[in-house]
Coordinates of C-alpha atoms in Angstrom, one line a residue:
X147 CA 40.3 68.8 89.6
X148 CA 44.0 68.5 89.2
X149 CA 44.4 69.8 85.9
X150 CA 48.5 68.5 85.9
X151 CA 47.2 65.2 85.2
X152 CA 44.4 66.0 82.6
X153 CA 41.2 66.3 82.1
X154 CA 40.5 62.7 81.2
X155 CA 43.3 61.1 83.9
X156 CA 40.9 58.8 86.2
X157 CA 40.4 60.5 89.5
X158 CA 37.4 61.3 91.8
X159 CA 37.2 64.4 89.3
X160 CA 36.3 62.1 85.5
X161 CA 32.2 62.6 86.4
X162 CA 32.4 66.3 86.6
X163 CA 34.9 66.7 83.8
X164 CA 32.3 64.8 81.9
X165 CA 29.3 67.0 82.9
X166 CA 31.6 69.4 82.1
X167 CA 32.3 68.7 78.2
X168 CA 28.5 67.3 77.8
X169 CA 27.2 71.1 78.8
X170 CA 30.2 72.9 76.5
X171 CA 28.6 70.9 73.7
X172 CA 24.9 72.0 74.4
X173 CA 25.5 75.2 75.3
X174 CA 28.6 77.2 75.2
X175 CA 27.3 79.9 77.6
X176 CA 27.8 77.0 80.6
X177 CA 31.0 76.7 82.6
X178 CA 32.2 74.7 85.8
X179 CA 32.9 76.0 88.8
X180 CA 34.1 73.4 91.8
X181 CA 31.7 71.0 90.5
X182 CA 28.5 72.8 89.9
X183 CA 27.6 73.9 85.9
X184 CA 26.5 77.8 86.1
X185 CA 25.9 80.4 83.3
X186 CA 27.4 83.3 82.5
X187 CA 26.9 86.9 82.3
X188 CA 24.4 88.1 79.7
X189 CA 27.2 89.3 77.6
X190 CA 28.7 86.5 76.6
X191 CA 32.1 85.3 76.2
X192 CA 32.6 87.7 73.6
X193 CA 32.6 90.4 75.3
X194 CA 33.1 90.1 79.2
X195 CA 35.6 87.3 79.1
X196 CA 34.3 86.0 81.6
X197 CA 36.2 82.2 81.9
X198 CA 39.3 81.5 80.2
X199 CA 40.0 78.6 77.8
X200 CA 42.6 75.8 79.1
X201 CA 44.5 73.6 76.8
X202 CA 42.2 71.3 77.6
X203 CA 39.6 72.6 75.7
X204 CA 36.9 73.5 78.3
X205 CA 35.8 76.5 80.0
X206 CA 36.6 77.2 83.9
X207 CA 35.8 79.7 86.4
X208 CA 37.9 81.6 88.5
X209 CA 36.9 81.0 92.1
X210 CA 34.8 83.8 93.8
X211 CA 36.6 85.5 96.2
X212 CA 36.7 84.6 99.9
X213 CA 34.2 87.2 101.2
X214 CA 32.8 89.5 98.3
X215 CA 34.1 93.0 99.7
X216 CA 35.2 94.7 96.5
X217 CA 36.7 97.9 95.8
X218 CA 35.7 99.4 92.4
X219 CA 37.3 102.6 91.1
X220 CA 36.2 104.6 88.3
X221 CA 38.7 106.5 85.6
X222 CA 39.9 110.0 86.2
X223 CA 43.3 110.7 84.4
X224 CA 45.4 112.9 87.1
X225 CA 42.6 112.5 89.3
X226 CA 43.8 109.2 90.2
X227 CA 45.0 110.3 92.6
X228 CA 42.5 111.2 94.4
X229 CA 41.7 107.6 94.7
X230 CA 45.4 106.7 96.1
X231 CA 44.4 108.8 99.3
X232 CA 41.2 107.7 99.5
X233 CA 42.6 104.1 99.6
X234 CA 45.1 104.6 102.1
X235 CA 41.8 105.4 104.5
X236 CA 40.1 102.5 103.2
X237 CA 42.7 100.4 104.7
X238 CA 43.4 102.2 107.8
X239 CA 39.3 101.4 108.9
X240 CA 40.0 98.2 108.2
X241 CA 38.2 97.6 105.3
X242 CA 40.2 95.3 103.2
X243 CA 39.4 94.5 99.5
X244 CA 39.1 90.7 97.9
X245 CA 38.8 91.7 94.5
X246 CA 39.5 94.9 92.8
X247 CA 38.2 96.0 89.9
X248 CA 38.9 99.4 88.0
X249 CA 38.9 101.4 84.5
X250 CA 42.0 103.8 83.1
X251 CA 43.4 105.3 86.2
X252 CA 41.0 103.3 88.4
X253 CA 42.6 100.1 86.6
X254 CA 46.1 101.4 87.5
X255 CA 45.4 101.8 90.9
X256 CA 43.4 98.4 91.3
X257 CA 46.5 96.4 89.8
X258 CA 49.2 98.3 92.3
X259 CA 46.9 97.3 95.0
X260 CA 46.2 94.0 94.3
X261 CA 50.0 93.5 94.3
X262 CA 50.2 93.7 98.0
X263 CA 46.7 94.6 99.4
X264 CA 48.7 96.3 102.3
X265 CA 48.4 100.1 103.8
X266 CA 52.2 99.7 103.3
X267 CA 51.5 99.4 99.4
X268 CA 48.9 102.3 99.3
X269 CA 51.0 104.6 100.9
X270 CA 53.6 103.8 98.1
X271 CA 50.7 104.5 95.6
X272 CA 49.8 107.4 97.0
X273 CA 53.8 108.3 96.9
X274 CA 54.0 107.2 93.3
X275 CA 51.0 110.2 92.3
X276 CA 52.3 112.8 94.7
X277 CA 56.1 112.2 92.5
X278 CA 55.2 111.8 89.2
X279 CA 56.3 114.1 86.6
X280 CA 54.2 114.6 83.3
X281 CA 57.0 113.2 80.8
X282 CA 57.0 109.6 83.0
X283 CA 54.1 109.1 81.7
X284 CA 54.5 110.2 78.2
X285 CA 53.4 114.1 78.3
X286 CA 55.3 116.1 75.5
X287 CA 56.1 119.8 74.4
X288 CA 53.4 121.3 72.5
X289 CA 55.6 121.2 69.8
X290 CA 55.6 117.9 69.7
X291 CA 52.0 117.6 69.8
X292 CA 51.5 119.6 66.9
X293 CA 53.8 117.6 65.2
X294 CA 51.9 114.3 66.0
X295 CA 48.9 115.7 64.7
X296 CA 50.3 117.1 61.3
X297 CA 51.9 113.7 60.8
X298 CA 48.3 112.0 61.8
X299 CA 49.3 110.1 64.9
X300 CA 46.8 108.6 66.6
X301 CA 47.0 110.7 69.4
X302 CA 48.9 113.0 71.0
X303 CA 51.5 111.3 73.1
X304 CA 53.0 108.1 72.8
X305 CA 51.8 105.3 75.4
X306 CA 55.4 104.3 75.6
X307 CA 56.9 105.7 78.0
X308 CA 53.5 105.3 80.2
X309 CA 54.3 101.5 79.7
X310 CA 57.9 101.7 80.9
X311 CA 57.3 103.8 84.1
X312 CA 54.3 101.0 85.2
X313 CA 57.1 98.4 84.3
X314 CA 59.4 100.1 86.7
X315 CA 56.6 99.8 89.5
X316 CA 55.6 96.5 89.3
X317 CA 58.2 94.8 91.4
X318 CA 60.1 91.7 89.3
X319 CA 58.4 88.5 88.6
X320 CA 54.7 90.1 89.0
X321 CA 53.8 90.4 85.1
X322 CA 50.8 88.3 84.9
X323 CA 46.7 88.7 86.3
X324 CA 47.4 85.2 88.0
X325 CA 50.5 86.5 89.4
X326 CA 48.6 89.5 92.4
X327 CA 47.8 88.5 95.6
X328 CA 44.1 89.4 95.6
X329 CA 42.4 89.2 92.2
X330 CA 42.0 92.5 89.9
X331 CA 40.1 93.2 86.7
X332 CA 40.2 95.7 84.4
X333 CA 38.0 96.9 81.6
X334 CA 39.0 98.0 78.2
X335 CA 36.4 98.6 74.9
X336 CA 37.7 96.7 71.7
X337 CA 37.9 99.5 69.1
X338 CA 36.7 97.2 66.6
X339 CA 33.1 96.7 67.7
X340 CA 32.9 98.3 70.9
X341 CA 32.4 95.3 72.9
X342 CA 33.8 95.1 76.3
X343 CA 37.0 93.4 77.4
X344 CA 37.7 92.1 80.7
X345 CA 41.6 91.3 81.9
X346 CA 41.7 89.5 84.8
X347 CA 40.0 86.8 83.7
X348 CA 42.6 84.9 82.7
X349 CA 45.4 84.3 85.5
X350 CA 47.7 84.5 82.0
X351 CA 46.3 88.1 80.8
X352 CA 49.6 90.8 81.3
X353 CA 49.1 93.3 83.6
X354 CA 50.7 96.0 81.4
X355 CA 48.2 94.7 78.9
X356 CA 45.0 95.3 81.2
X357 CA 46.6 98.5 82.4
X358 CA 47.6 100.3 79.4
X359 CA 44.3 99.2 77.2
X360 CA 42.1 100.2 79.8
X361 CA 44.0 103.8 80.2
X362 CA 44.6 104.0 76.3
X363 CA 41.9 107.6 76.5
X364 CA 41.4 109.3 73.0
X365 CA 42.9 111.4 72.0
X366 CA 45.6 111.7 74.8
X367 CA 46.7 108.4 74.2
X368 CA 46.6 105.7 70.8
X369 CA 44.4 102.0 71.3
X370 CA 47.0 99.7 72.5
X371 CA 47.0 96.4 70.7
X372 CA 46.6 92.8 72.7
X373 CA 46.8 89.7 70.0
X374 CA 45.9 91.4 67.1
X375 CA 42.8 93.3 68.8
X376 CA 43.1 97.4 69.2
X377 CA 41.6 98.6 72.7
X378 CA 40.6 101.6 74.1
X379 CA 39.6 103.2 77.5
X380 CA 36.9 101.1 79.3
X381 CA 35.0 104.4 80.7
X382 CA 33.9 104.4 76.9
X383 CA 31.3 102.0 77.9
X384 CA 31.9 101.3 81.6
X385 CA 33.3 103.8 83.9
X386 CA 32.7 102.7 86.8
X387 CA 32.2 99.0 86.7
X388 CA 30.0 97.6 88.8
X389 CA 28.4 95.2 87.0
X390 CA 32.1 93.5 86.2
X391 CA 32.3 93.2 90.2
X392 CA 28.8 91.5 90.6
X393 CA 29.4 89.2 88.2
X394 CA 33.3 88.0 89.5
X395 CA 31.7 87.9 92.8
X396 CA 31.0 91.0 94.7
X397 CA 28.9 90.9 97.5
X398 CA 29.2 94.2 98.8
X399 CA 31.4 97.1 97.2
X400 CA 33.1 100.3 98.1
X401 CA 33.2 103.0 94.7
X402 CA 35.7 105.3 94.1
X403 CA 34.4 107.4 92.1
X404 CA 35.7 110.7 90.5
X405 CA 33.3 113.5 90.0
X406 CA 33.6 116.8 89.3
X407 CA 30.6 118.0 90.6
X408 CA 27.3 119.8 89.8
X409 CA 29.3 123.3 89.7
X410 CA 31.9 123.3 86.8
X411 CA 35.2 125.7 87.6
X412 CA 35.6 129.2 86.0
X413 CA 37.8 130.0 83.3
X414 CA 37.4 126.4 81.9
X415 CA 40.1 126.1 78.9
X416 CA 39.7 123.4 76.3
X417 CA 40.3 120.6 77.3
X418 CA 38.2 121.6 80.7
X419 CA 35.5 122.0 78.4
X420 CA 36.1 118.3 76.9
X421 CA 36.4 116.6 80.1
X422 CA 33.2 118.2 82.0
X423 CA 31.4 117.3 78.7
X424 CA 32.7 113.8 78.8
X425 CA 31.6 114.0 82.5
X426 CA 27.9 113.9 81.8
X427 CA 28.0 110.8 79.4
X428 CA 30.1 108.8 82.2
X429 CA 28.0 110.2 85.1
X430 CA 24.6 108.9 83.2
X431 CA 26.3 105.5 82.7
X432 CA 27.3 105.5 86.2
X433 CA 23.6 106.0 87.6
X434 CA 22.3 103.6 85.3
X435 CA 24.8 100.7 86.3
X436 CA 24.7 101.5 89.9
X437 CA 20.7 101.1 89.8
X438 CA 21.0 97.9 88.2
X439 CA 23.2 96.5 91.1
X440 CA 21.7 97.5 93.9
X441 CA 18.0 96.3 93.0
X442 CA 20.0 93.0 93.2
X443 CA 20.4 93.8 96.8
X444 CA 24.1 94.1 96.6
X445 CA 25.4 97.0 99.0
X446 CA 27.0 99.8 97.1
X447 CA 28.8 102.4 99.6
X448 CA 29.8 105.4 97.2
X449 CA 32.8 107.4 97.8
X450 CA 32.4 110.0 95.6
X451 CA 36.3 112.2 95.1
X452 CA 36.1 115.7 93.6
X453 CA 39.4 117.6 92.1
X454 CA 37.8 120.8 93.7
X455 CA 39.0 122.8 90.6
X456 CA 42.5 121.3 90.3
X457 CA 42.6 120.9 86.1
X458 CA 42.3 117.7 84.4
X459 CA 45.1 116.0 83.1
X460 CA 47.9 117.9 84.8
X461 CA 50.3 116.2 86.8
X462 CA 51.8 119.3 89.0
X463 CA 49.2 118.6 91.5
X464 CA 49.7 115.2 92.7
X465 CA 50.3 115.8 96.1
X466 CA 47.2 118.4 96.5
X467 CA 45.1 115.5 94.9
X468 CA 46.3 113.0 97.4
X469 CA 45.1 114.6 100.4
X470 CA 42.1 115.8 99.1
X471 CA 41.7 112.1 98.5
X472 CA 42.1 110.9 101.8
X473 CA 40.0 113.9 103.1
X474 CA 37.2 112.8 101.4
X475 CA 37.0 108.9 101.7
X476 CA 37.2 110.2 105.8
X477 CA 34.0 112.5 105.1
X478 CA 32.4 109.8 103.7
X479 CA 33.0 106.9 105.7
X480 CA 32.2 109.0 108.6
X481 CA 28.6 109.3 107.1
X482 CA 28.0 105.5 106.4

């Protein structure tokens, strides 16, 4: 359809434009895609996002990708970087993704990727982690997190200076969803009902938008706001998102997926204790949607990335994490 001319201009397009507006009046769960009218996801508009509304006033689908072959990466905090290695080996086999889909650091990763699905571009990620220093992204003195707390902030950095330092990475005039080379998604809960939110679904979503909601973790970090809606991490309610994949088009899918592991690390402090408590929740989810896919028959290959002990949410190991990374990814596509 060539939308510059309208819905309603007469070309060899007007009969399915028709079917088109006939099934948004029946049923508003019914979309077009190249022609044919097909449902979507269980979850509804509401939630998943899954078309995007044109001024025309009609629901459209994003094409599926080319192939299927996604990568899907879970969150992690610092442990993201885990993921940059394991990428870099993803590319060097030869295994190319055609949609990317991710959630908090996963998301980040997904996004910079999608940019320029190169081994060139990973190797920059992977760069990026290995350099980073904690105040880039927003990490303060103690001080000044006991400050934030006795002046009830909502959390205990600001998500600022996180937003300026993926501003500065994101090379000019790539701002928008509809603006990467391959197509990335990623998943963010609405802190108002807990429904899910899917960027990406609309080529005009803001990456710094998708990014930041989907990495917005409590209580490191406040809900960041997108049209009047607050948003929160998307490992609240889908870590690792698999499902989001199927339904944009997966056919067969590559996890990267942080785990800590059966054994916890000794001398756990605080927020060790959080985060391998958190752990159990997200690796419960995790099994549960990864069941759910693969009795469809799609093929899930699972790269699982462990920190080995290196703590949670500190930055001074980039570098270590990295290599682990790649390491690991090796290990396992070795086995497939």
């Amino acid at each position: 359809m060539d939308l510059r001319k309208g819905l309603f201009s007469f070309n060899r397009n007007t009969i399915t434009t028709f079917k088109v507006v006939v099934f948004w009046v029946i049923n508003k769960r019914m979309l077009v895609k190249k022609g044919e009218i097909r449902k979507l996801p269980k979850e509804g508009l509401g939630s998943g996002e899954v078309a995007f509304k044109l001024k025309q006033k009609c629901w459209i689908a994003r094409p599926d990708p080319r192939k299927g072959v996604a990568f899907v990466l879970s969150g992690g905090g610092n442990y993201g970087a885990l993921q940059a290695g394991a990428l870099e080996i993803l590319l060097e086999r030869g295994i190319y993704p055609d949609l990317l889909v991710g959630t908090s650091a996963g998301a980040l990763n997904a996004v910079f990727l999608a940019v320029d699905p190169t081994l060139a571009q990973a190797r920059t990620l992977s760069q990026i982690w290995a350099t980073i220093k904690p105040e880039e992204v927003g990490f303060s003195h103690p001080l000044v997190v006991v400050r934030r707390l006795v002046q009830r902030k909502p959390s205990f950095y600001d998500s600022r200076p996180l937003a300026q330092f993926i501003e500065r990475h994101l090379p000019a005039g790539i701002r928008k969803f509809g603006d990467l080379k391959v197509p990335a998604y990623t998943v963010a809960v609405r802190f108002s009902d807990g429904t899910l939110r899917v960027f990406g679904d609309s080529p005009d979503d803001l990456l710094l938008d998708g990014m930041i909601s989907s990495s917005a973790i409590p209580p490191y970090y406040p809900p960041w706001p997108v049209n009047g809606e607050l948003h929160v991490d998307g490992g609240a309610v889908s870590n690792l998102p698999l499902k989001v994949a199927v339904e944009r088009g997966a056919r067969e899918i590559y996890t990267l997926t942080v785990d800590e592991g059966a054994k916890p690390r000794e001398n756990l402090d605080m927020i060790g204790i959080v985060w391998r408590t958190i752990s159990f929740m997200l690796a419960r989810q995790m099994e549960q949607e990864l069941e759910e896919v693969r009795a469809s028959g799609i093929p899930v290959h699972l790269i699982s990335l462990s920190p080995k002990g290196l703590p949670f949410f500190d930055f001074e190991h980039g570098g270590e994490l990295v290599a682990l990374g790649k390491a690991q990814a090796q290990e396992a596509l070795d086995a497939l």
